[in-house]
Amino acid sequence: MLDDSKPSIDWDSLTFSFTETDRMFISKCEQGGEWEDGIMQDYQDLRISPASGVINYGQGLFEGMKARRSEDGRVLLFRPEFNARRSADGCRRLGMPPVSEEMFLDAVRKVVKENIRWLPPCGRGELYIRPLIFGSGAILGVAPAPEYTFLIYAVPVGPYFKGGMNPISLKVSDEYHRAAPGGSGGVKAIGNYAPGMMPSKNAKSEGYAEIIYLDAVNHRYIEEVGAANFFCVKDKIIYTPELTGTILPGITRMSTIELARSLGYEVQETKVDVKFAMTADEAFCAGTAAVISPIGSIEHSGEVAHYSDGGIGEITQELYTALTDIMNGRVEDKFGWTPEL
Ligand code: PLP
Ligand code: COI
């Protein structure tokens, strides 16, 4: 029985944090076999072998996407087919059976529908959808697990960075890297995230919102922010690190580039030298959780670059407004990016 009562939640104080919701999707697949159809069930803990591939060797990936409620009451997703495709690429990289786009999208829709009471009212937050695919079978040697689980849960969320659209301060790490050529930086492997926790926590204790990672070969080109892609603007040209396999090909990044070009801006996907970024006029980061978050300052090797006089850069604001207007169904979606549930 679906519970359609209102959850006791203060929508206006939502943050990006965990709240248990009602229902989750789960399916399994034997190595070499096909994914079962899967079922919806009440949100619950899992029973998993202590020898499972995911617990022992980190064989797993996740996705992150959002559903929003528009003013006229529609429920909108945002380019979910790209999350499906990225998860399939990730599965291939991590030796796991890919989930078909059709199955992925169908499961996402079921999870949103069966947790609809957790979807915040228009403009007051989003329902964050978290697909997971991982090796759940037992394996002792370092090899692909004999069984896989595909699971989706959903959580109502507010802004990823404290203060929402307030410019954040970031610190460039000279000490830590997120990914190296040939590694797993280009897919959403769960193992990419734990090594960033300690550097990120240290930066937060110094008052920064996050770390910016540099490339692991030259230690000078910006890769990305902990969990979002990096952009800067100089003389009205928009720059963002090119996709070389070490950064995540963000769906917000791709959409920001397409949107900026459609608004007449030149966008360069290129190597972004940290020294160049320190001289930019504006900077921001982009991701599903972060949406578009303005960067107020960046610290690197004792120097601090301040952007947009502590405010939100003009182009950053224009892109934020254009993107969130589409995401929230406030304008006609000429791109076809927001399928209805
Ligand atoms: N980079 C990393 C490391 C991320 O975890 C994310 C979040 O998904 C992004 C970038 C942004 O990607 P997307 O816009 O698809 O959410
Ligand atoms: C996302 O933007 O979906 C992310 O994955 C960010 C983070 C919570 C890991």
Short mmCIF file of C-alpha atoms in Angstrom, two decimals, residues 27-38 97-100 103 146-150:
data_model
loop_
_atom_site.label_atom_id
_atom_site.label_comp_id
_atom_site.label_asym_id
_atom_site.label_seq_id
_atom_site.Cartn_x
_atom_site.Cartn_y
_atom_site.Cartn_z
CA SER A 27 17.06 -6.23 -9.62
CA LYS A 28 19.78 -8.86 -9.85
CA CYS A 29 21.86 -10.37 -12.61
CA GLU A 30 24.19 -13.37 -12.69
CA GLN A 31 27.55 -12.78 -14.39
CA GLY A 32 27.01 -13.67 -18.05
CA GLY A 33 23.21 -13.66 -17.67
CA GLU A 34 20.43 -11.11 -18.12
CA TRP A 35 19.08 -8.61 -15.60
CA GLU A 36 15.89 -9.82 -13.90
CA ASP A 37 12.87 -7.55 -14.44
CA GLY A 38 13.32 -6.27 -10.92
CA PRO A 97 26.77 -6.22 -16.89
CA PRO A 98 25.31 -2.94 -18.22
CA VAL A 99 21.67 -2.16 -17.52
CA SER A 100 19.76 -1.33 -20.71
CA MET A 103 15.26 -0.79 -17.99
CA PRO A 146 29.43 -13.75 -9.92
CA GLU A 147 26.26 -11.69 -9.21
CA TYR A 148 25.22 -8.02 -9.58
CA THR A 149 22.57 -5.79 -8.04
CA PHE A 150 20.90 -2.77 -9.63
#
